[in-house]
Short mmCIF file of C-alpha atoms in Angstrom, two decimals:
data_model
loop_
_atom_site.label_atom_id
_atom_site.label_comp_id
_atom_site.label_asym_id
_atom_site.label_seq_id
_atom_site.Cartn_x
_atom_site.Cartn_y
_atom_site.Cartn_z
CA MET A 1 0.27 -0.19 -0.04
CA GLY A 2 2.70 2.71 0.82
CA ASN A 3 4.09 2.11 -2.96
CA ARG A 4 0.73 2.93 -4.55
CA GLN A 5 -0.15 5.74 -2.01
CA ASN A 6 3.74 7.31 -2.53
CA ALA A 7 3.33 7.04 -6.68
CA ALA A 8 -0.03 8.57 -5.71
CA ILE A 9 1.28 11.76 -4.03
CA SER A 10 3.71 12.30 -6.81
CA LEU A 11 1.13 11.85 -9.68
CA THR A 12 -0.64 14.49 -7.73
CA ASN A 13 2.30 17.03 -7.01
CA LEU A 14 3.00 16.67 -10.84
CA GLY A 15 -0.62 17.47 -11.27
CA GLN A 16 -0.36 21.03 -9.59
CA SER A 17 2.99 21.36 -11.24
CA ALA A 18 1.49 20.93 -14.76
CA TYR A 19 -1.55 22.81 -13.82
CA THR A 20 0.57 25.98 -13.02
CA GLN A 21 2.75 25.80 -15.57
CA GLY A 22 -1.21 25.86 -17.75
CA SER A 23 -0.67 22.18 -19.24
CA PHE A 24 -3.92 21.38 -18.50
CA ALA A 25 -4.75 18.20 -20.39
CA ALA A 26 -1.35 16.90 -18.69
CA ALA A 27 -2.90 17.75 -14.95
CA SER A 28 -5.91 16.35 -15.66
CA ASP A 29 -4.42 13.10 -16.62
CA TYR A 30 -2.22 13.10 -13.28
CA TYR A 31 -5.02 14.12 -11.25
CA GLN A 32 -7.08 11.36 -12.67
CA GLN A 33 -4.14 8.80 -12.13
CA SER A 34 -3.42 9.91 -8.51
CA LEU A 35 -7.40 9.94 -7.84
CA VAL A 36 -7.86 5.95 -8.12
CA MET A 37 -5.01 5.58 -6.77
CA SER A 38 -6.07 7.32 -3.54
CA ARG A 39 -9.23 5.58 -3.57
CA GLU A 40 -7.82 2.55 -4.13
CA VAL A 41 -5.56 2.76 -0.88
CA GLY A 42 -8.62 5.10 1.02
CA ASN A 43 -6.41 7.70 1.47
CA ARG A 44 -9.36 10.39 1.56
CA PHE A 45 -7.30 13.07 2.03
CA LEU A 46 -5.62 12.54 -1.70
CA VAL A 47 -9.10 11.94 -2.81
CA VAL A 48 -9.88 15.41 -1.86
CA ALA A 49 -6.52 17.16 -3.13
CA ASN A 50 -7.49 15.68 -6.10
CA LEU A 51 -11.25 16.28 -6.45
CA ASN A 52 -10.42 19.73 -6.13
CA GLY A 53 -7.28 19.72 -8.75
CA LEU A 54 -10.06 18.41 -11.20
CA GLY A 55 -12.15 20.90 -10.20
CA THR A 56 -9.62 23.87 -10.75
CA VAL A 57 -8.58 22.65 -13.99
CA GLU A 58 -12.01 22.51 -15.54
CA LEU A 59 -12.70 26.27 -13.81
CA ALA A 60 -9.01 27.68 -15.68
CA GLN A 61 -10.60 25.95 -19.15
CA GLY A 62 -13.90 27.72 -18.12
CA ASN A 63 -15.53 24.29 -17.95
CA LEU A 64 -18.28 25.43 -15.04
CA THR A 65 -20.24 22.35 -15.11
CA ALA A 66 -17.62 19.73 -14.63
CA ALA A 67 -16.06 22.00 -12.06
CA ALA A 68 -18.79 22.31 -10.14
CA ALA A 69 -19.34 18.30 -10.39
CA TRP A 70 -15.70 18.07 -8.87
CA LEU A 71 -15.46 20.56 -6.33
CA GLN A 72 -19.14 19.59 -4.90
CA GLU A 73 -18.10 16.04 -4.65
CA SER A 74 -14.68 17.11 -2.84
CA LEU A 75 -16.67 19.64 -0.93
CA ALA A 76 -18.98 16.42 0.24
CA LEU A 77 -16.47 14.27 1.08
CA SER A 78 -14.27 17.27 3.20
CA HIS A 79 -16.94 17.96 5.14
CA ALA A 80 -17.23 13.90 5.67
CA ILE A 81 -13.50 13.69 7.02
CA ALA A 82 -13.85 17.08 9.11
CA ALA A 83 -11.21 18.70 6.93
CA LEU A 84 -12.41 22.05 7.13
CA PRO A 85 -9.52 24.24 5.39
CA ILE A 86 -9.99 21.78 2.22
CA VAL A 87 -14.39 22.42 2.68
CA LEU A 88 -13.10 26.02 2.74
CA GLU A 89 -11.16 25.45 -0.44
CA GLY A 90 -14.05 23.70 -2.33
CA LEU A 91 -16.24 26.43 -1.23
CA VAL A 92 -13.85 29.30 -2.28
CA GLY A 93 -13.88 27.15 -5.86
CA LEU A 94 -17.66 27.01 -6.25
CA ALA A 95 -17.77 30.64 -5.32
#
């Protein structure tokens, strides 16, 4: 499990890097891959980070419906795991 979790963390970091460079397709791909692994290993905080990342990528591309879907899923899970800072990040994204 540790190797999969570390790989998921690395993919999230690559997604963040690609996003900041404006490579939205690559960012989305990294976040998607990490999301799958994060769910497999049960790391809900990392799941939330990837959902937020995917929502942010969609938002940057003007895909408001897709962005809202990702961010709402993130918000619901953030609330469920009592991750207040992540809940706030999700709310800002939806604003």
